[in-house]
CSV table of C-alpha atoms in Angstrom, one decimal:
chain,number,residue,atom,x,y,z
A,336,MET,CA,98.4,61.1,113.6
A,337,LEU,CA,101.0,63.7,114.8
A,338,VAL,CA,100.5,67.1,115.9
A,339,LEU,CA,103.0,70.1,115.3
A,340,TYR,CA,102.8,72.9,117.8
A,341,GLU,CA,104.6,76.1,117.7
A,342,THR,CA,105.6,77.6,121.1
A,343,PRO,CA,107.9,80.6,122.0
A,344,ALA,CA,110.4,78.1,123.6
A,345,GLY,CA,110.4,75.7,120.6
A,346,TYR,CA,108.7,73.5,118.4
A,347,ALA,CA,106.5,70.6,120.1
A,348,VAL,CA,105.3,67.3,118.3
A,349,PHE,CA,102.4,65.6,119.9
A,350,LYS,CA,100.9,62.1,119.1
A,351,MET,CA,97.2,61.8,119.0
A,352,THR,CA,95.9,58.8,120.7
A,353,ASP,CA,92.5,58.6,119.3
A,354,GLU,CA,91.9,60.1,115.8
A,355,LYS,CA,88.1,59.3,115.9
A,356,LYS,CA,87.7,62.3,118.2
A,357,LEU,CA,88.4,64.7,115.6
A,358,LYS,CA,85.5,63.6,113.5
A,359,ASP,CA,83.0,65.1,116.0
A,360,VAL,CA,84.1,68.8,115.6
A,361,ASP,CA,81.4,70.3,118.2
A,362,ASN,CA,82.8,67.9,121.0
A,363,ILE,CA,86.4,68.2,120.6
A,364,TYR,CA,86.6,70.9,123.3
A,365,GLU,CA,85.1,68.4,125.9
A,366,HIS,CA,88.1,66.2,125.5
A,367,PHE,CA,90.3,69.1,126.5
A,368,SER,CA,88.2,70.5,129.2
A,369,THR,CA,90.8,69.5,132.0
A,370,ALA,CA,94.3,69.1,131.9
A,371,SER,CA,94.1,65.4,132.7
A,372,LYS,CA,91.9,64.8,129.7
A,373,ALA,CA,94.2,66.6,127.4
A,374,GLN,CA,97.2,64.5,128.6
A,375,SER,CA,95.1,61.4,127.9
A,376,ALA,CA,94.3,62.5,124.4
A,377,LEU,CA,97.9,63.9,123.4
A,378,GLU,CA,101.4,62.3,124.2
A,379,LEU,CA,104.4,64.6,123.7
A,380,VAL,CA,106.7,62.9,121.2
A,381,SER,CA,109.6,65.5,120.7
A,382,PHE,CA,110.3,69.0,122.0
A,383,LYS,CA,113.0,71.2,120.0
A,384,LYS,CA,114.1,73.9,122.3
A,385,PHE,CA,115.4,77.1,120.9
A,386,LYS,CA,118.9,77.8,121.9
A,387,THR,CA,118.7,81.7,121.9
A,388,THR,CA,116.2,84.3,121.5
A,389,ALA,CA,117.6,85.3,118.0
A,390,GLU,CA,116.9,81.6,117.0
A,391,ALA,CA,113.4,82.0,118.1
A,392,VAL,CA,112.9,85.3,116.1
A,393,GLU,CA,114.5,83.7,112.9
A,394,GLY,CA,111.9,81.0,113.3
A,395,ALA,CA,108.9,83.0,113.9
A,396,SER,CA,110.1,85.5,111.0
A,397,ALA,CA,110.6,82.8,108.6
A,398,ILE,CA,107.0,81.3,109.1
A,399,ALA,CA,105.7,85.0,108.6
A,400,ASP,CA,107.9,85.1,105.4
A,401,GLY,CA,106.6,81.8,104.1
A,402,LYS,CA,109.7,79.9,104.7
A,403,LEU,CA,110.9,76.9,106.9
A,404,SER,CA,113.6,77.4,109.4
A,405,LYS,CA,116.5,75.0,109.5
A,406,THR,CA,115.4,73.9,113.3
A,407,LEU,CA,112.0,73.0,112.0
A,408,LYS,CA,113.3,71.1,109.0
A,409,LYS,CA,115.6,68.9,111.1
A,410,LEU,CA,112.8,68.1,113.7
A,411,LEU,CA,110.4,67.2,111.0
A,412,LYS,CA,112.9,65.1,109.2
A,413,SER,CA,114.0,63.1,112.3
A,414,LYS,CA,110.6,62.7,114.0
A,415,VAL,CA,108.0,62.4,111.3
A,416,ASP,CA,107.8,59.6,108.7
A,417,ALA,CA,106.4,59.9,105.1
A,418,SER,CA,103.7,57.3,106.0
A,419,GLU,CA,102.1,59.4,108.9
A,420,LYS,CA,99.9,62.3,109.0
A,421,LEU,CA,100.7,65.6,110.3
A,422,ALA,CA,98.3,68.0,111.8
A,423,VAL,CA,99.2,71.8,111.3
A,424,GLY,CA,97.4,74.8,112.6
A,425,ASP,CA,98.2,77.0,109.7
A,426,ALA,CA,97.5,76.1,106.2
A,427,LYS,CA,100.3,77.9,104.5
A,428,LEU,CA,102.8,76.2,106.8
A,429,GLY,CA,101.2,72.8,105.9
A,430,SER,CA,101.6,73.6,102.1
A,431,LEU,CA,105.4,74.7,102.8
A,432,ILE,CA,106.1,71.4,104.7
A,433,LYS,CA,104.2,69.4,102.0
A,434,GLU,CA,106.2,70.9,99.3
A,435,GLN,CA,109.7,70.7,100.6
A,436,LEU,CA,109.7,67.8,102.8
A,437,GLU,CA,106.8,65.8,100.8
A,438,LEU,CA,104.8,65.0,104.2
A,439,SER,CA,101.1,64.8,104.1
A,440,CYS,CA,99.9,67.6,106.1
A,441,VAL,CA,96.1,68.0,107.6
A,442,ASN,CA,94.4,71.4,108.3
A,443,ASN,CA,90.6,71.6,108.9
A,444,ALA,CA,88.0,72.7,111.4
A,445,GLY,CA,88.7,69.8,113.8
A,446,ILE,CA,92.5,70.5,113.8
A,447,ASN,CA,91.7,74.1,114.7
A,448,GLU,CA,89.6,73.1,117.6
A,449,LEU,CA,92.4,70.8,118.7
A,450,MET,CA,94.9,73.6,118.6
A,451,ARG,CA,92.7,75.4,120.9
A,452,GLY,CA,92.6,72.7,123.3
A,453,ILE,CA,96.4,72.3,123.2
A,454,ARG,CA,96.8,76.1,123.6
A,455,LEU,CA,94.6,76.0,126.8
A,456,HIS,CA,96.6,73.3,128.6
A,457,VAL,CA,100.1,73.6,127.1
A,458,ASP,CA,101.9,74.1,130.3
A,459,SER,CA,100.7,70.7,131.5
A,460,LEU,CA,101.3,69.0,128.0
A,461,LEU,CA,104.8,70.3,127.9
A,462,GLY,CA,105.8,68.7,131.4
A,463,GLU,CA,109.5,69.6,132.4
A,464,HIS,CA,109.7,72.2,129.3
A,465,LYS,CA,106.9,74.4,130.8
A,466,THR,CA,109.4,76.4,133.1
A,467,GLU,CA,111.1,77.8,130.0
A,468,LEU,CA,107.9,79.0,128.3
A,469,ALA,CA,106.8,81.9,130.4
A,470,ALA,CA,110.3,83.7,130.0
A,471,MET,CA,110.7,82.9,126.4
A,472,ASN,CA,107.2,84.2,125.8
A,473,LEU,CA,108.0,87.6,127.0
A,474,ALA,CA,111.5,87.5,125.4
A,475,LEU,CA,110.3,86.5,122.0
A,476,ALA,CA,107.5,89.3,122.0
A,477,HIS,CA,110.0,92.1,122.5
A,478,SER,CA,112.6,90.8,120.4
A,479,LEU,CA,110.0,90.0,117.4
A,480,GLY,CA,108.6,93.8,118.0
A,481,ARG,CA,112.1,95.3,117.6
A,482,TYR,CA,112.9,93.1,114.6
A,483,LYS,CA,109.7,94.2,112.8
A,484,VAL,CA,110.2,97.9,113.5
A,485,LYS,CA,113.7,97.5,112.5
A,486,PHE,CA,113.3,95.8,109.2
A,487,ASN,CA,109.8,96.4,108.2
A,488,PRO,CA,110.0,98.3,105.0
A,489,GLU,CA,106.6,100.3,105.6
A,490,LYS,CA,108.3,102.2,108.6
A,491,ILE,CA,111.1,103.7,106.3
A,492,ASP,CA,108.7,106.2,104.8
A,493,THR,CA,107.8,107.5,108.4
A,494,MET,CA,110.7,109.7,107.9
A,495,ILE,CA,109.4,111.2,104.9
A,496,VAL,CA,106.0,111.8,106.5
A,497,GLN,CA,107.7,113.5,109.7
A,498,ALA,CA,110.0,115.6,107.4
A,499,VAL,CA,107.3,117.0,105.1
A,500,SER,CA,105.1,117.7,108.1
A,501,LEU,CA,108.0,119.7,109.8
A,502,LEU,CA,108.8,121.4,106.5
A,503,ASP,CA,105.1,122.8,106.4
A,504,ASP,CA,105.4,123.9,110.0
A,505,LEU,CA,108.5,125.5,109.5
A,506,ASP,CA,107.2,127.5,106.5
A,507,LYS,CA,104.2,128.6,108.8
A,508,GLU,CA,106.7,129.7,111.5
A,509,LEU,CA,108.7,131.4,109.1
A,510,ASN,CA,106.2,133.4,107.7
A,511,ASN,CA,105.0,134.6,111.2
A,512,TYR,CA,108.5,135.6,112.1
A,513,ALA,CA,109.3,137.4,109.2
A,514,MET,CA,106.1,139.4,109.1
A,515,ARG,CA,106.6,140.2,112.7
A,516,LEU,CA,110.2,141.4,111.9
A,517,ARG,CA,108.9,143.4,109.1
A,518,GLU,CA,106.2,145.1,111.3
A,519,TRP,CA,108.4,145.6,114.1
A,520,TYR,CA,111.5,147.1,112.2
A,521,GLY,CA,109.0,149.1,110.0
A,522,TRP,CA,108.3,151.4,112.7
A,523,HIS,CA,111.8,152.6,112.7
A,524,PHE,CA,112.6,152.2,108.6
A,525,PRO,CA,109.4,151.6,106.9
A,526,GLU,CA,110.9,151.9,103.4
A,527,ILE,CA,113.0,148.9,103.5
A,528,GLY,CA,110.1,146.6,103.4
A,529,LYS,CA,109.3,147.3,99.9
A,530,ILE,CA,112.9,147.4,98.6
A,531,VAL,CA,113.9,144.0,100.0
A,532,PRO,CA,111.1,141.4,99.6
A,533,ASP,CA,113.0,138.3,100.5
A,534,HIS,CA,112.8,137.2,104.2
A,535,GLN,CA,116.4,135.9,104.7
A,536,ALA,CA,117.9,138.9,102.9
A,537,PHE,CA,115.7,141.3,104.9
A,538,ALA,CA,116.7,139.8,108.1
A,539,LYS,CA,120.6,139.9,107.4
A,540,THR,CA,120.2,143.4,105.9
A,541,VAL,CA,118.5,144.5,109.3
A,542,LYS,CA,120.9,142.7,111.4
A,543,LEU,CA,123.9,144.5,109.5
A,544,ILE,CA,122.4,148.1,109.6
A,545,GLY,CA,120.8,148.2,113.1
A,546,MET,CA,119.9,151.9,113.4
A,547,ARG,CA,119.0,153.4,110.0
A,548,GLN,CA,121.6,156.4,110.6
A,549,LYS,CA,124.3,153.8,110.2
A,550,ALA,CA,123.1,152.5,106.9
A,551,ILE,CA,125.3,154.9,104.9
A,552,ASN,CA,128.5,153.5,106.3
A,553,THR,CA,127.5,149.8,106.3
A,554,ASP,CA,128.7,147.5,103.6
A,555,LEU,CA,125.8,145.4,102.3
A,556,SER,CA,127.4,144.0,99.2
A,557,GLY,CA,127.4,140.4,100.6
A,558,VAL,CA,123.7,140.4,101.1
A,559,LEU,CA,122.1,142.6,98.6
A,560,PRO,CA,122.9,143.7,94.8
A,561,GLU,CA,124.6,146.9,94.1
A,562,GLU,CA,121.4,148.5,93.0
A,563,LEU,CA,119.3,147.5,96.2
A,564,GLU,CA,122.3,148.5,98.4
A,565,THR,CA,122.2,152.0,96.9
A,566,ARG,CA,118.2,152.2,97.1
A,567,VAL,CA,118.5,151.3,100.7
A,568,LYS,CA,121.1,153.9,101.7
A,569,GLU,CA,119.3,156.6,99.8
A,570,GLU,CA,116.0,155.7,101.6
A,571,ALA,CA,117.7,155.8,105.0
A,572,GLU,CA,118.9,159.3,104.8
A,573,MET,CA,115.2,160.4,104.3
A,574,SER,CA,113.2,157.9,106.1
A,575,MET,CA,110.0,158.9,107.8
A,576,GLY,CA,110.2,156.3,110.7
A,577,THR,CA,110.4,156.9,114.3
A,578,ASP,CA,113.5,156.5,116.5
A,579,ILE,CA,114.0,153.4,118.7
A,580,SER,CA,115.8,152.5,121.8
A,581,PRO,CA,118.9,150.4,122.0
A,582,ILE,CA,117.2,147.6,123.9
A,583,ASP,CA,114.5,147.5,121.2
A,584,LEU,CA,117.3,147.0,118.7
A,585,ILE,CA,118.6,144.1,120.8
A,586,HIS,CA,115.4,142.1,120.5
A,587,ILE,CA,115.1,142.9,116.9
A,588,GLU,CA,118.4,141.5,116.0
A,589,GLU,CA,117.7,138.3,118.3
A,590,LEU,CA,114.5,138.0,115.9
A,591,CYS,CA,116.6,138.5,112.9
A,592,ASP,CA,118.8,135.5,114.3
A,593,GLN,CA,115.7,133.3,114.7
A,594,VAL,CA,114.8,134.0,111.1
A,595,ILE,CA,118.1,133.3,109.7
A,596,GLU,CA,118.6,130.0,111.4
A,597,LEU,CA,115.1,128.8,110.6
A,598,THR,CA,115.8,129.6,107.1
A,599,GLN,CA,119.0,127.7,106.9
A,600,TYR,CA,117.6,124.7,108.7
A,601,ARG,CA,114.7,124.7,106.3
A,602,ALA,CA,117.1,124.5,103.3
A,603,GLN,CA,118.8,121.4,105.0
A,604,LEU,CA,115.5,119.7,105.7
A,605,SER,CA,114.5,120.2,102.0
A,606,ASP,CA,117.8,118.7,100.9
A,607,TYR,CA,117.2,115.6,103.3
A,608,LEU,CA,113.5,115.1,102.1
A,609,LYS,CA,114.6,115.3,98.6
A,610,ASN,CA,117.4,112.6,99.1
A,611,ARG,CA,115.1,110.3,101.0
A,612,MET,CA,112.4,110.7,98.3
A,613,SER,CA,114.7,110.0,95.5
A,614,ALA,CA,115.8,106.8,97.4
A,615,LEU,CA,112.5,105.7,98.5
A,616,ALA,CA,110.3,106.5,95.7
A,617,PRO,CA,112.3,107.5,92.6
A,618,ASN,CA,109.6,107.1,90.1
A,619,LEU,CA,107.0,109.3,92.1
A,620,THR,CA,109.8,111.9,92.6
A,621,VAL,CA,110.2,112.3,88.9
A,622,LEU,CA,106.5,112.6,88.3
A,623,LEU,CA,105.4,114.9,90.9
A,624,GLY,CA,108.3,116.4,92.7
A,625,GLU,CA,109.7,115.5,96.2
A,626,LEU,CA,107.3,118.0,97.9
A,627,VAL,CA,103.9,116.9,96.3
A,628,GLY,CA,105.1,113.2,96.4
A,629,ALA,CA,105.9,113.4,100.2
A,630,ARG,CA,102.6,115.2,100.9
A,631,LEU,CA,100.7,112.4,99.2
A,632,ILE,CA,102.5,109.8,101.1
A,633,SER,CA,101.9,111.7,104.2
A,634,HIS,CA,98.2,112.0,103.4
A,635,ALA,CA,97.9,108.3,102.6
A,636,GLY,CA,99.9,107.3,105.8
A,637,SER,CA,102.7,105.1,103.9
A,638,LEU,CA,103.8,104.4,100.6
A,639,VAL,CA,102.2,101.0,100.5
A,640,ASN,CA,99.0,102.7,101.5
A,641,LEU,CA,99.3,105.0,98.5
A,642,ALA,CA,100.1,102.1,96.3
A,643,LYS,CA,96.7,100.3,97.3
A,644,TYR,CA,94.6,103.5,96.0
A,645,PRO,CA,93.3,103.6,92.8
A,646,ALA,CA,94.0,106.2,90.2
A,647,SER,CA,90.7,108.0,90.8
A,648,THR,CA,91.4,108.1,94.5
A,649,VAL,CA,95.0,109.4,93.9
A,650,GLN,CA,93.3,112.1,91.7
A,651,ILE,CA,91.2,113.8,94.6
A,652,LEU,CA,93.4,112.8,97.5
A,653,GLY,CA,93.5,115.9,99.6
A,654,ALA,CA,90.0,117.4,98.5
A,655,GLU,CA,87.9,115.1,100.8
A,656,LYS,CA,86.1,117.9,102.1
A,657,ALA,CA,85.1,119.2,98.8
A,658,LEU,CA,84.2,115.7,97.2
A,659,PHE,CA,81.8,114.9,100.1
A,660,ARG,CA,80.3,118.5,100.0
A,661,ALA,CA,79.7,117.9,96.2
A,662,LEU,CA,78.2,114.6,96.7
A,663,LYS,CA,75.7,115.9,99.3
A,664,SER,CA,74.6,118.9,97.3
A,665,LYS,CA,74.7,116.9,94.1
A,666,LYS,CA,77.1,119.2,92.4
A,667,ASP,CA,80.2,118.7,90.3
A,668,THR,CA,82.7,116.7,92.1
A,669,PRO,CA,86.5,118.1,92.4
A,670,LYS,CA,88.9,117.5,89.5
A,671,TYR,CA,92.1,117.3,91.5
A,672,GLY,CA,93.5,117.6,95.0
A,673,LEU,CA,97.1,117.7,96.1
A,674,ILE,CA,98.1,116.6,92.8
A,675,TYR,CA,97.0,120.1,91.5
A,676,HIS,CA,100.4,121.4,92.8
A,677,ALA,CA,102.4,119.0,90.3
A,678,ALA,CA,104.3,121.0,87.6
A,679,ILE,CA,102.6,119.2,84.7
A,680,VAL,CA,99.0,120.0,85.9
A,681,GLY,CA,100.3,123.7,86.5
A,682,GLN,CA,101.6,124.0,83.1
A,683,ALA,CA,98.4,122.9,81.4
A,684,PRO,CA,95.8,125.7,80.4
A,685,PRO,CA,92.8,125.8,82.4
A,686,LYS,CA,90.6,123.8,80.2
A,687,LEU,CA,93.1,120.9,80.1
A,688,LYS,CA,93.9,120.8,83.8
A,689,GLY,CA,91.3,118.2,84.8
A,690,LYS,CA,92.3,116.0,81.8
A,691,MET,CA,95.9,116.3,82.8
A,692,ALA,CA,95.4,115.5,86.2
A,693,ARG,CA,93.4,112.4,85.3
A,694,LYS,CA,96.3,111.3,83.1
A,695,LEU,CA,98.9,112.2,85.6
A,696,ALA,CA,97.0,110.2,88.5
A,697,ALA,CA,97.0,107.2,86.4
A,698,LYS,CA,100.9,107.3,86.0
A,699,VAL,CA,101.3,108.3,89.7
A,700,SER,CA,99.3,105.2,90.8
A,701,LEU,CA,101.3,102.7,88.5
A,702,SER,CA,104.8,104.4,89.7
A,703,THR,CA,104.0,104.2,93.2
A,704,ARG,CA,103.1,100.5,92.9
A,705,ILE,CA,106.6,99.9,91.4
A,706,ASP,CA,108.3,101.9,93.9
A,707,ALA,CA,106.7,100.2,96.8
A,708,LEU,CA,106.4,96.5,95.7
A,709,ALA,CA,109.2,96.2,93.1
A,710,ASP,CA,112.8,95.8,93.5
A,711,ASP,CA,115.4,98.7,93.2
A,712,SER,CA,116.5,97.4,89.7
A,713,GLN,CA,113.9,99.4,87.8
A,714,GLY,CA,115.2,102.6,89.3
A,715,ALA,CA,113.3,105.7,88.0
A,716,THR,CA,112.8,104.5,84.3
A,717,VAL,CA,109.1,104.2,84.5
A,718,GLY,CA,108.6,107.6,86.1
A,719,LEU,CA,110.8,109.2,83.4
A,720,GLU,CA,108.9,107.5,80.6
A,721,ALA,CA,105.6,108.6,82.0
A,722,ARG,CA,106.8,112.1,82.4
A,723,ALA,CA,107.9,112.5,78.9
A,724,LEU,CA,104.7,110.8,77.6
A,725,LEU,CA,102.6,113.2,79.5
A,726,GLU,CA,104.6,116.3,78.4
A,727,ASP,CA,104.2,115.0,74.8
A,728,GLN,CA,100.6,114.7,75.4
A,729,LEU,CA,100.3,118.3,76.7
A,730,ARG,CA,102.1,119.6,73.9
A,731,ASN,CA,99.9,117.9,71.3
A,732,GLU,CA,96.6,119.0,73.2
A,733,GLU,CA,97.8,122.5,73.2
A,734,GLU,CA,98.7,122.8,69.5
A,735,ARG,CA,95.8,121.0,68.3
A,736,GLY,CA,93.2,123.2,70.2
A,737,PRO,CA,89.7,121.9,71.4
A,738,LYS,CA,89.0,118.5,70.0
A,739,LYS,CA,86.1,117.9,67.6
A,740,ILE,CA,83.6,115.3,68.2
A,741,SER,CA,84.8,112.1,66.8
A,742,GLY,CA,82.7,109.4,64.8
A,743,THR,CA,80.5,109.9,61.8
A,744,GLY,CA,77.2,111.1,63.4
A,745,TYR,CA,73.9,111.8,61.6
A,746,LYS,CA,73.9,114.8,59.4
A,747,GLN,CA,70.8,116.8,59.1
A,748,ASP,CA,69.8,117.6,55.4
A,749,LYS,CA,69.3,121.4,54.5
A,750,TYR,CA,65.7,122.6,55.1
A,751,THR,CA,63.9,123.5,51.9
A,752,PHE,CA,60.6,125.4,51.7
A,753,LYS,CA,57.7,123.7,50.1
A,754,SER,CA,56.1,125.5,47.4
A,755,GLU,CA,52.6,123.9,48.4
A,756,THR,CA,51.0,125.6,51.5
A,757,PHE,CA,48.0,124.6,53.5
A,758,GLU,CA,45.3,126.9,55.2
A,759,TYR,CA,43.9,126.0,58.6
A,760,ASP,CA,40.3,124.3,58.2
A,761,GLU,CA,38.0,125.9,60.8
A,762,SER,CA,35.1,123.5,60.0
A,763,ALA,CA,37.2,120.8,61.7
A,764,ASP,CA,37.3,122.9,64.8
A,765,GLY,CA,34.7,121.8,67.1
A,766,ALA,CA,34.9,124.7,69.4
A,767,LYS,CA,31.8,127.0,69.7
A,768,LYS,CA,32.4,130.5,68.8
A,769,GLY,CA,31.1,133.2,71.3
A,770,LYS,CA,30.1,136.9,70.8
A,771,LYS,CA,33.7,137.8,70.7
A,772,HIS,CA,34.5,135.5,68.0
A,773,ARG,CA,31.8,135.9,65.5
A,774,LEU,CA,32.7,136.4,61.6
A,775,ASP,CA,32.0,139.1,59.1
A,776,GLU,CA,30.1,138.6,55.9
A,777,ASP,CA,33.3,138.1,54.1
A,778,GLY,CA,34.4,135.4,56.4
A,779,ASP,CA,37.2,137.1,58.2
A,780,ASP,CA,37.4,137.8,62.0
A,781,GLU,CA,36.5,141.3,63.3
A,782,LEU,CA,39.6,143.2,63.2
A,783,PRO,CA,40.6,146.6,64.3
A,784,GLN,CA,40.3,149.4,61.6
A,785,LYS,CA,44.1,149.9,61.4
A,786,ALA,CA,44.9,146.2,61.0
A,787,LYS,CA,42.5,145.9,58.1
A,788,LYS,CA,44.0,148.7,56.3
A,789,ILE,CA,47.7,147.1,56.7
A,790,LYS,CA,46.2,143.7,55.4
A,791,VAL,CA,44.4,145.4,52.4
A,792,GLU,CA,47.6,147.1,51.4
A,793,LEU,CA,49.7,143.9,51.7
A,794,GLU,CA,47.3,142.2,49.4
A,795,GLU,CA,47.5,145.0,46.9
A,796,GLU,CA,51.2,144.8,46.8
A,797,GLU,CA,51.1,141.0,46.2
A,798,GLU,CA,48.6,141.5,43.4
A,799,ALA,CA,51.0,144.2,41.7
A,800,GLU,CA,54.1,142.1,41.7
A,801,THR,CA,54.8,140.3,38.6
A,802,PRO,CA,55.7,136.5,38.3
A,803,LYS,CA,59.4,137.3,37.8
A,804,ASP,CA,59.5,139.7,41.1
A,805,LYS,CA,58.0,136.7,42.9
A,806,LYS,CA,60.3,134.2,41.7
A,807,LYS,CA,63.5,136.7,42.6
A,808,LYS,CA,61.9,137.2,46.2
A,809,LYS,CA,61.5,133.4,46.8
A,810,GLU,CA,65.1,132.7,45.6
A,811,LYS,CA,66.3,135.5,47.9
A,812,LYS,CA,64.6,133.9,50.7
A,813,VAL,CA,66.1,130.4,50.0
A,814,LYS,CA,69.6,131.7,49.9
A,815,LYS,CA,69.1,133.6,53.3
A,816,GLU,CA,67.7,130.5,54.9
A,817,GLU,CA,70.6,128.5,53.6
A,818,SER,CA,73.2,130.7,54.8
A,819,ASP,CA,71.6,130.9,58.3
A,820,ASP,CA,71.6,127.0,58.3
A,821,GLU,CA,75.4,127.0,57.5
């Protein structure tokens, strides 16, 4: 039996002197306890050395991708006959060799123990080739690491994760800087804060005006519309702000420069993120937009991790604290997380937001798997079709209104009053009546005088009614009950 062993320096083919040793799996390690025992058990048949580090990286990456390198094919064709068995440490590699070269490969627990023994004494088994092994081991590790970082498709979405995180940080810093600028300059010209709500336009206006006394002679047509420009100049003449020194104005203008530069850089970063998202995840971008899609990828860690999540997880991604709090307190779980900021969910009325979030999460899960695992030939067709379908469903739900209960359920018949009535049989009651519950001679309970009087009057009214009046009264009562049931 021949044994194939891969090393960083090349491929080695050994010959097993006694195949019976492999049958006793528990005692295989004893045959490789020392270097001399290992050399007596195995004999080096051939060693195919890698010429360059690039060739070693190519061979290792080919095996990882489920392929056979040219160097390994040549070695096996020249040194291994079809009649001999070949022991391989990796079952996938053995199946590849069997399919492409039609060689019988063996992989079991005994072979795994044999590989452990070879790995322990590989220096002594390779003989004169062991000098190259240490140097190639380090060189291959470095080269293979650089190759994986360079060509690993999972690493591409790292740029998106960093970009969207930086975008969020820029929004926070811009907000802080703009609020500080408004408060600082507001001591000098407080009225301008309500006239110019936009941060960038406010910073440019403050930089152009400087002292409010110069606002009348300053041209603001390039920054503000004509109406706002007129209002700013009118308010500057009768402003209630305090005077500031020139050194204060210098620092305010520097802060204006910072706000303007950060705003411009944020716009550039937003365009970059949009282009990267359209290239990496076109279907996800069409469904959610570049910002929400990038935040989902950032929260999951990578596009491949997001593709592994089911739709139910995608729906509440970003609301983990609320979910676990609801599970702990046994209350209703959240209906949406980051997906709430998508345009389709935002357009839906409050009663349909949860339903649309569930449907959108299912489409997002499918689109993400296509973006992460399929080739680029699909483009954004799946995302466009899913978005059109969701918009149609949302439109239909809004037009239809609240949905009625489907199916043919049990219909309850209308209640009709029976003409026959029954009285309570007191003789069947086994309870003994005390002093408080004694009967009169007529058989009635002792009632207050006022209650007896009312009862007598009701009985007289019933006796005075004619049969026609009783019939009409009964029909009115039945009609009233029917209207109440409807």
